[in-house]
Amino acid sequence: MAGISRRELLLGSTGTVAAFAAGGFLSRQAQAAAHSLTLARIRHSVLPGTITGNMMSFAPDGPPPVLRFKKGQATSIDVRNGLDEASVVHWHGLRIANGMDGVPYLTQLPIEAGQQFRYQFTPPDAGTFWYHPHCNTLEQMARGLTGVLVVEEDEDPGFDQDLPLNIRDFRLGGDGQFIDLFKPRNAARGGTYGTVSTVNWKVAPHYELAAGSLVRLRLAVTDVTRVGTYDITGGDAQLIALDSNPLPKPIPAKDVVLSPGQRADIALRVPDNDGGTVRLHLKRPNGDKELAVFLPRGQSARRDLRELKPLAPNPVPEPDLANAEVLDFVFGWSPEGGAPQASICGSLGYTFWSINRTAWAGDLPGPFDPLATLRLGKSYILRFRNETPNAHPIHLHGVSFRLLRSNKRQLAPLVTDTALLLENETMEVALVADNPGDWAFHCHVIEHQKTGLAGFLRIAE
């Protein structure tokens, strides 16, 4: 790849700049897409009694919509960029073709202002996912560009209602307007927390649910920073899936730790009467924060959690641990600390972090070298070593991996795409390199990602 920029490589594979920038849209526009999103700046009431200006959404008139797909069925999404800056859309957790992953220059050119792009893919897995930009990532996400994505199972598990919950903070002042989206000293540590906690862009919303019914709560933590512990009180609630993958068996939905990018599916048996209020809490040392309230209404349906059908496992290949190659990745501070290069996709102006002593230079045409090259179809053990006193939720695009072991705690053998790496923790995960392409690999504390803690892995023939 030496001497050839990623931009030239991408354009060479499409024939013309126009065809690539439109995602082939012009050649396919005769057939309408199954879904459409319009990136727009909007005004919206987040804090009661105020209107927040300069928010961003995937809809021109309110919060980002919940997108629903079917497992194994092809779908398409037309994305029109109504912003005054470039963007792309990444489908977090979906194991889809590399060209549809939504990472600027790595998989596609940025969608510039006024342009549109058609994403087309077939989701192989069921579960709760989400979508967000990967261009000017901190500002666009912080201003609202995060949405929940649901891929429905082949067989209905038997819930009466399905309720996605987009959990995120905004950094707002008392007047409801945005304050500085980050502080450099915090970006060099754990990240800058938001000031207003929301669920579906609302502060402590109340949801009326049918009494005695079974409800699937889909918790998606789309925040840019916060690692939190979540608890549900007042009802019989079981954790049934994490990061889109079913648990071997349900467990009580207590003390569920979720970092940015992670999701939790919870089966809730709603109480039988009006007195049985259910609450979702964010647990904090200085007092729990009530995030949402669920109120039973009407005559009890008298459902039982045992009536639910178990979720089928997703078709993630099982790694051959006996013959797996071990690859080491060290997450730490940047050895250089120089300013990153300017990019159409934005920069925070600082370099604090690195992977294997290499800081990501920014979303640029390249050329760049991968952190590692994996051979298609081969099994690997990735050894993550965090040499910092800060937590890092490590997300790998395009493939899922199984948790193996840690030097600090017992890990359940769960399948995920985002692993929370604790301070000074060494963790091993395993995967099969089954999806060819260049896949982004980064911390999902976005300040960390945008100040160096990012790179990519290449899966090649």
Coordinates of C-alpha atoms in Angstrom, one line a residue:
M1 CA 0.0 0.0 0.0
A2 CA 3.1 2.2 0.2
G3 CA 2.7 5.4 -2.0
I4 CA -1.0 4.9 -2.5
S5 CA -3.4 6.8 -0.2
R6 CA -6.5 5.2 1.1
R7 CA -8.5 7.9 -0.8
E8 CA -6.9 6.8 -4.1
L9 CA -7.4 3.2 -3.3
L10 CA -11.1 3.7 -2.5
L11 CA -11.7 5.9 -5.5
G12 CA -9.9 3.4 -7.7
S13 CA -12.3 0.7 -6.6
T14 CA -15.4 2.7 -7.5
G15 CA -14.6 4.2 -10.8
T16 CA -15.6 7.8 -10.2
V17 CA -15.6 10.2 -7.3
A18 CA -19.3 11.0 -7.8
A19 CA -20.4 7.3 -7.7
F20 CA -18.5 6.6 -4.6
A21 CA -19.5 9.8 -2.7
A22 CA -23.1 9.0 -3.4
G23 CA -22.7 5.4 -2.3
G24 CA -23.8 4.3 -5.7
F25 CA -27.0 6.2 -4.9
L26 CA -27.6 7.6 -8.4
S27 CA -27.5 4.1 -9.9
R28 CA -29.9 2.7 -7.4
Q29 CA -32.3 5.5 -6.6
A30 CA -35.1 4.0 -8.8
Q31 CA -35.8 1.6 -5.9
A32 CA -36.5 3.3 -2.6
A33 CA -34.5 2.4 0.5
A34 CA -36.2 0.5 3.3
H35 CA -35.1 3.3 5.7
S36 CA -34.0 6.9 5.5
L37 CA -32.1 9.2 7.9
T38 CA -31.5 12.9 7.6
L39 CA -28.7 14.4 9.6
A40 CA -29.8 17.8 10.8
R41 CA -29.2 20.5 13.3
I42 CA -32.3 21.0 15.5
R43 CA -33.7 22.7 18.6
H44 CA -35.2 20.5 21.2
S45 CA -36.3 20.6 24.8
V46 CA -34.1 18.4 27.0
L47 CA -34.2 20.2 30.3
P48 CA -37.8 21.1 31.2
G49 CA -38.7 24.7 30.5
T50 CA -35.7 25.2 28.1
I51 CA -35.0 24.7 24.4
T52 CA -31.5 23.5 23.6
G53 CA -30.2 25.0 20.4
N54 CA -27.5 23.5 18.0
M55 CA -28.4 19.9 18.7
M56 CA -27.8 17.3 16.0
S57 CA -30.2 14.4 15.1
F58 CA -30.8 11.8 12.5
A59 CA -34.2 13.3 12.0
P60 CA -35.1 17.0 11.2
D61 CA -37.9 17.2 13.8
G62 CA -36.9 15.3 16.9
P63 CA -34.6 12.6 18.5
P64 CA -33.0 9.9 16.3
P65 CA -35.5 7.2 15.3
V66 CA -35.2 3.6 16.4
L67 CA -34.3 1.5 13.4
R68 CA -35.7 -2.1 13.2
F69 CA -34.3 -4.8 10.9
K70 CA -34.9 -8.5 10.6
K71 CA -32.1 -11.0 11.1
G72 CA -30.9 -12.4 7.8
Q73 CA -33.0 -10.0 5.7
A74 CA -31.3 -7.5 3.4
T75 CA -32.0 -3.9 4.1
S76 CA -31.0 -0.4 2.9
I77 CA -30.7 3.0 4.5
D78 CA -30.5 6.2 2.6
V79 CA -28.5 8.8 4.6
R80 CA -28.7 12.4 3.6
N81 CA -26.3 14.8 5.2
G82 CA -28.2 18.0 6.0
L83 CA -25.4 19.3 8.3
D84 CA -23.0 22.0 7.3
E85 CA -20.1 19.5 7.8
A86 CA -19.1 16.0 6.8
S87 CA -20.3 12.9 8.5
V88 CA -20.7 9.1 8.1
V89 CA -22.9 6.5 9.9
H90 CA -21.4 3.5 11.7
W91 CA -23.6 0.6 12.7
H92 CA -22.2 -0.4 16.1
G93 CA -21.9 -4.1 16.6
L94 CA -23.2 -5.3 13.2
R95 CA -21.0 -7.8 11.5
I96 CA -21.5 -6.6 8.0
A97 CA -19.4 -6.0 4.8
N98 CA -16.5 -3.7 5.3
G99 CA -17.6 -1.2 2.7
M100 CA -20.8 -0.5 4.7
D101 CA -19.2 -0.1 8.2
G102 CA -19.1 3.7 8.1
V103 CA -15.6 4.8 8.9
P104 CA -14.2 7.7 7.0
Y105 CA -11.4 6.8 4.6
L106 CA -11.0 3.3 6.1
T107 CA -14.2 2.1 4.5
Q108 CA -15.7 5.1 2.6
L109 CA -15.2 8.7 1.9
P110 CA -17.0 11.1 4.2
I111 CA -20.5 12.1 3.3
E112 CA -20.1 15.8 2.8
A113 CA -22.7 18.5 3.4
G114 CA -25.6 18.1 1.0
Q115 CA -24.6 14.6 -0.1
Q116 CA -26.3 11.3 0.5
F117 CA -25.1 7.7 0.7
R118 CA -27.0 4.4 0.6
Y119 CA -25.9 1.7 3.1
Q120 CA -26.9 -1.8 2.2
F121 CA -26.3 -4.9 4.3
T122 CA -27.8 -8.1 5.7
P123 CA -27.6 -8.3 9.5
P124 CA -26.5 -11.8 10.5
D125 CA -27.2 -11.4 14.2
A126 CA -30.3 -10.5 16.3
G127 CA -30.2 -8.2 19.2
T128 CA -29.8 -4.6 20.4
F129 CA -27.3 -2.4 18.5
W130 CA -26.9 1.3 17.8
Y131 CA -25.7 3.8 15.2
H132 CA -23.6 6.9 15.3
P133 CA -21.2 9.0 13.3
H134 CA -17.5 8.3 13.0
C135 CA -16.6 11.7 11.7
N136 CA -16.1 14.7 14.0
T137 CA -17.2 12.0 16.4
L138 CA -17.1 13.7 19.7
E139 CA -19.0 16.9 18.7
Q140 CA -21.6 15.1 16.6
M141 CA -22.3 12.4 19.2
A142 CA -22.2 14.9 22.1
R143 CA -24.8 17.0 20.3
G144 CA -27.2 14.1 19.8
L145 CA -26.2 11.8 16.9
T146 CA -26.7 8.5 18.6
G147 CA -29.7 6.1 17.8
V148 CA -30.8 2.7 18.8
L149 CA -30.9 -0.1 16.2
V150 CA -32.9 -3.4 16.8
V151 CA -32.5 -6.6 14.8
E152 CA -35.4 -8.9 15.5
E153 CA -35.1 -12.6 16.0
D154 CA -36.4 -15.2 13.6
E155 CA -38.8 -16.4 16.3
D156 CA -40.7 -14.1 18.6
P157 CA -39.5 -14.6 22.2
G158 CA -43.0 -13.8 23.5
F159 CA -42.8 -10.2 24.9
D160 CA -45.9 -8.0 25.1
Q161 CA -43.9 -4.9 24.4
D162 CA -40.4 -3.9 23.2
L163 CA -39.0 -0.7 24.6
P164 CA -35.6 0.7 23.5
L165 CA -33.8 3.0 25.9
N166 CA -31.2 5.3 24.5
I167 CA -29.1 6.2 27.6
R168 CA -26.8 9.2 27.4
D169 CA -25.7 12.4 28.9
F170 CA -25.6 15.9 27.5
R171 CA -23.3 18.7 28.6
L172 CA -25.7 21.5 29.3
G173 CA -25.7 24.5 31.6
G174 CA -28.7 25.6 33.7
D175 CA -30.1 27.5 30.8
G176 CA -30.3 24.3 28.8
Q177 CA -27.6 25.3 26.3
F178 CA -24.4 23.4 25.5
I179 CA -21.3 24.1 27.5
D180 CA -17.8 23.0 26.5
L181 CA -18.1 19.5 25.2
F182 CA -14.9 18.3 26.8
K183 CA -12.0 19.5 29.0
P184 CA -8.5 18.6 27.8
R185 CA -7.3 17.6 31.3
N186 CA -10.2 15.2 31.5
A187 CA -9.6 13.8 28.0
A188 CA -6.1 12.8 29.3
R189 CA -7.7 11.0 32.2
G190 CA -11.1 9.3 32.3
G191 CA -13.0 11.6 30.0
T192 CA -15.4 14.5 30.5
Y193 CA -18.8 13.6 32.0
G194 CA -22.1 15.1 30.9
T195 CA -24.2 17.2 33.2
V196 CA -27.7 16.0 32.3
S197 CA -28.6 12.3 32.2
T198 CA -31.3 11.3 29.8
V199 CA -33.2 8.3 28.4
N200 CA -34.5 8.8 24.9
W201 CA -33.5 12.5 25.2
K202 CA -35.7 13.0 28.3
V203 CA -34.9 13.6 31.9
A204 CA -36.3 10.8 34.1
P205 CA -39.2 9.9 31.6
H206 CA -42.2 7.9 32.8
Y207 CA -43.5 5.0 30.7
E208 CA -46.9 3.4 31.2
L209 CA -46.8 -0.3 30.7
A210 CA -49.6 -2.9 30.8
A211 CA -49.8 -4.3 34.3
G212 CA -48.6 -7.9 34.6
S213 CA -47.1 -7.9 31.1
L214 CA -43.7 -8.9 29.9
V215 CA -41.6 -6.1 28.5
R216 CA -38.2 -6.2 26.8
L217 CA -36.1 -3.2 27.9
R218 CA -33.3 -2.6 25.5
L219 CA -30.6 -0.5 27.3
A220 CA -28.2 1.1 24.9
V221 CA -25.4 3.2 26.5
T222 CA -24.6 5.7 23.7
D223 CA -22.8 8.2 25.9
V224 CA -19.4 9.4 24.9
T225 CA -17.8 8.9 28.4
R226 CA -19.7 7.4 31.2
V227 CA -19.1 3.9 32.6
G228 CA -22.0 3.1 34.9
T229 CA -23.6 0.5 37.0
Y230 CA -27.4 0.2 36.4
D231 CA -30.0 -1.4 38.6
I232 CA -33.8 -2.0 38.2
T233 CA -35.9 -2.0 41.3
G234 CA -39.6 -2.6 42.0
G235 CA -40.2 -5.4 39.5
D236 CA -39.0 -8.9 38.5
A237 CA -36.2 -8.1 36.0
Q238 CA -33.8 -10.5 34.4
L239 CA -30.7 -9.8 32.3
I240 CA -31.1 -11.9 29.1
A241 CA -28.5 -10.6 26.7
L242 CA -25.4 -8.3 26.7
D243 CA -24.0 -6.6 23.6
S244 CA -26.6 -8.3 21.4
N245 CA -25.6 -11.9 22.5
P246 CA -27.9 -14.0 24.7
L247 CA -26.6 -15.1 28.1
P248 CA -26.4 -18.8 28.7
K249 CA -29.2 -18.3 31.2
P250 CA -31.0 -15.3 32.6
I251 CA -29.7 -13.6 35.8
P252 CA -31.2 -10.9 38.0
A253 CA -30.8 -7.5 36.5
K254 CA -28.8 -6.1 39.4
D255 CA -25.6 -4.1 39.3
V256 CA -25.3 -4.3 35.5
V257 CA -22.0 -2.5 34.5
L258 CA -22.2 -0.9 31.0
S259 CA -19.6 1.2 29.4
P260 CA -20.0 3.5 26.3
G261 CA -21.0 1.3 23.3
Q262 CA -22.5 -1.6 25.4
R263 CA -26.1 -2.8 25.5
A264 CA -28.2 -4.9 27.8
D265 CA -31.5 -6.6 27.1
I266 CA -33.7 -7.0 30.2
A267 CA -36.9 -9.0 30.5
L268 CA -39.2 -7.1 32.9
R269 CA -42.3 -8.6 34.5
V270 CA -44.4 -5.5 35.1
P271 CA -46.1 -5.4 38.6
D272 CA -49.8 -6.3 38.8
N273 CA -51.1 -3.0 40.2
D274 CA -50.6 0.7 40.2
G275 CA -48.6 0.6 43.4
G276 CA -45.7 -1.4 41.9
T277 CA -43.6 1.3 40.3
V278 CA -40.4 0.1 38.6
R279 CA -37.3 2.3 38.4
L280 CA -34.1 2.3 36.4
H281 CA -31.2 3.7 38.4
L282 CA -27.7 4.7 37.7
K283 CA -25.8 3.8 40.8
R284 CA -23.4 6.5 42.1
P285 CA -21.3 6.9 45.3
N286 CA -23.0 10.2 46.1
G287 CA -26.5 8.8 45.6
D288 CA -28.3 6.9 42.9
K289 CA -29.7 8.8 39.9
E290 CA -33.2 7.8 38.7
L291 CA -33.1 7.5 34.9
A292 CA -36.6 6.2 34.1
V293 CA -39.8 5.2 35.8
F294 CA -42.2 2.4 34.6
L295 CA -45.8 2.5 35.8
P296 CA -48.2 -0.4 35.5
R297 CA -51.6 0.4 34.1
G298 CA -54.9 -1.5 33.6
Q299 CA -55.9 -5.0 34.5
S300 CA -53.1 -7.4 35.1
A301 CA -52.2 -9.7 32.1
R302 CA -50.7 -12.1 34.7
R303 CA -47.8 -13.1 32.5
D304 CA -44.9 -15.1 33.8
L305 CA -41.2 -14.7 32.8
R306 CA -41.0 -18.5 32.4
E307 CA -43.4 -18.1 29.4
L308 CA -40.6 -16.4 27.4
K309 CA -38.7 -18.5 24.8
P310 CA -34.9 -18.5 25.2
L311 CA -33.0 -16.3 22.8
A312 CA -31.2 -18.2 20.1
P313 CA -27.4 -17.7 20.0
N314 CA -26.1 -15.6 17.2
P315 CA -24.0 -17.5 14.5
V316 CA -20.6 -16.3 15.7
P317 CA -17.9 -18.8 14.9
E318 CA -16.2 -20.5 17.8
P319 CA -12.4 -19.9 17.9
D320 CA -10.0 -22.8 17.9
L321 CA -8.1 -21.9 21.1
A322 CA -5.6 -24.8 20.7
N323 CA -4.3 -23.4 17.4
A324 CA -5.0 -19.7 17.9
E325 CA -2.2 -17.1 17.4
V326 CA -1.7 -14.6 20.2
L327 CA -1.6 -10.9 19.4
D328 CA -0.6 -8.3 22.0
F329 CA -2.1 -4.8 22.3
V330 CA -0.9 -2.3 24.8
F331 CA -3.2 0.6 25.6
G332 CA -1.4 3.6 27.1
W333 CA -0.4 7.2 26.8
S334 CA 1.1 8.6 23.7
P335 CA 4.9 8.5 23.7
E336 CA 5.1 11.7 21.6
G337 CA 2.1 13.8 22.6
G338 CA 2.2 16.1 19.5
A339 CA -0.8 17.7 17.9
P340 CA -2.7 15.5 15.5
Q341 CA -3.1 16.4 11.8
A342 CA -6.0 18.5 10.7
S343 CA -8.9 16.5 9.2
I344 CA -12.2 17.0 7.5
C345 CA -13.6 14.8 10.3
G346 CA -12.4 17.0 13.1
S347 CA -9.7 16.9 15.8
L348 CA -9.7 17.7 19.4
G349 CA -6.2 19.3 18.9
Y350 CA -4.4 16.9 21.3
T351 CA -2.7 13.6 21.3
F352 CA -2.8 11.8 24.7
W353 CA -3.2 8.1 24.0
S354 CA -1.9 5.2 21.9
I355 CA -2.2 1.6 21.0
N356 CA 1.2 -0.3 20.9
R357 CA 2.9 3.1 21.3
T358 CA 1.3 4.4 18.1
A359 CA -1.2 7.2 18.3
W360 CA -3.9 7.4 15.6
A361 CA -3.1 10.5 13.5
G362 CA -6.7 11.2 12.7
D363 CA -9.3 10.4 10.1
L364 CA -7.2 11.0 7.0
P365 CA -6.8 9.5 3.6
G366 CA -3.6 7.7 4.7
P367 CA -1.7 5.6 3.9
F368 CA -1.7 3.9 7.3
D369 CA -0.5 0.6 8.5
P370 CA -2.8 -1.8 10.4
L371 CA -1.9 -2.6 14.0
A372 CA -2.0 -6.2 12.9
T373 CA -2.9 -8.3 9.9
L374 CA -5.1 -11.3 10.6
R375 CA -5.6 -14.1 8.1
L376 CA -9.1 -14.9 7.0
G377 CA -10.6 -17.9 8.7
K378 CA -7.8 -18.2 11.3
S379 CA -8.4 -18.1 15.1
Y380 CA -6.7 -15.5 17.3
I381 CA -6.3 -14.6 21.0
L382 CA -6.0 -10.9 21.5
R383 CA -4.2 -9.9 24.7
F384 CA -5.3 -6.5 25.8
R385 CA -3.0 -4.8 28.4
N386 CA -4.1 -1.5 30.0
E387 CA -1.1 0.2 31.4
T388 CA -3.1 3.2 32.6
P389 CA -5.2 4.0 35.7
N390 CA -8.2 4.7 33.5
A391 CA -10.9 2.3 32.1
H392 CA -11.1 1.8 28.4
P393 CA -14.1 0.2 26.6
I394 CA -12.4 -1.4 23.7
H395 CA -14.5 -1.8 20.5
L396 CA -13.6 -3.8 17.4
H397 CA -15.7 -3.3 14.3
G398 CA -16.8 -6.1 12.0
V399 CA -16.3 -9.2 14.2
S400 CA -17.4 -10.4 17.6
F401 CA -15.1 -12.0 20.2
R402 CA -15.4 -14.2 23.2
L403 CA -14.1 -13.1 26.7
L404 CA -11.5 -15.6 28.0
R405 CA -9.6 -14.4 31.1
S406 CA -8.4 -11.5 33.1
N407 CA -5.6 -10.9 35.7
K408 CA -8.0 -9.0 37.9
R409 CA -11.4 -10.7 37.8
Q410 CA -13.4 -13.8 36.7
L411 CA -14.8 -13.3 33.3
A412 CA -18.0 -15.0 32.0
P413 CA -17.3 -16.5 28.6
L414 CA -19.6 -14.0 26.9
V415 CA -19.5 -13.0 23.2
T416 CA -19.3 -9.2 22.6
D417 CA -17.9 -6.5 20.4
T418 CA -17.0 -4.0 23.2
A419 CA -15.0 -5.1 26.2
L420 CA -14.5 -2.9 29.3
L421 CA -10.8 -3.0 30.2
L422 CA -10.3 -1.9 33.8
E423 CA -7.4 0.1 35.1
N424 CA -4.1 -1.8 34.8
E425 CA -6.0 -4.9 33.6
T426 CA -4.7 -7.5 31.2
M427 CA -7.6 -9.3 29.4
E428 CA -7.6 -12.0 26.8
V429 CA -10.3 -12.5 24.2
A430 CA -10.6 -14.9 21.3
L431 CA -12.1 -14.6 17.8
V432 CA -12.2 -16.0 14.3
A433 CA -11.1 -13.6 11.6
D434 CA -14.1 -14.3 9.4
N435 CA -14.9 -10.9 7.9
P436 CA -12.4 -9.5 5.5
G437 CA -11.4 -5.8 5.5
D438 CA -9.9 -3.1 7.5
W439 CA -11.7 -2.8 10.8
A440 CA -11.5 0.1 13.2
F441 CA -10.3 -0.8 16.7
H442 CA -10.5 1.8 19.4
C443 CA -11.6 3.0 22.9
H444 CA -15.2 4.1 23.0
V445 CA -14.6 6.9 25.4
I446 CA -14.7 9.2 22.5
E447 CA -12.1 11.7 23.9
H448 CA -9.7 8.8 24.1
Q449 CA -10.5 7.7 20.6
K450 CA -10.1 11.2 19.2
T451 CA -6.8 11.8 21.0
G452 CA -4.9 8.7 19.8
L453 CA -6.4 5.5 21.2
A454 CA -7.5 4.1 17.9
G455 CA -6.2 2.2 14.9
F456 CA -7.4 -0.7 12.8
L457 CA -6.9 -4.4 12.2
R458 CA -6.7 -5.9 8.8
I459 CA -8.3 -9.2 7.9
A460 CA -6.9 -10.4 4.7
E461 CA -6.8 -13.6 2.5

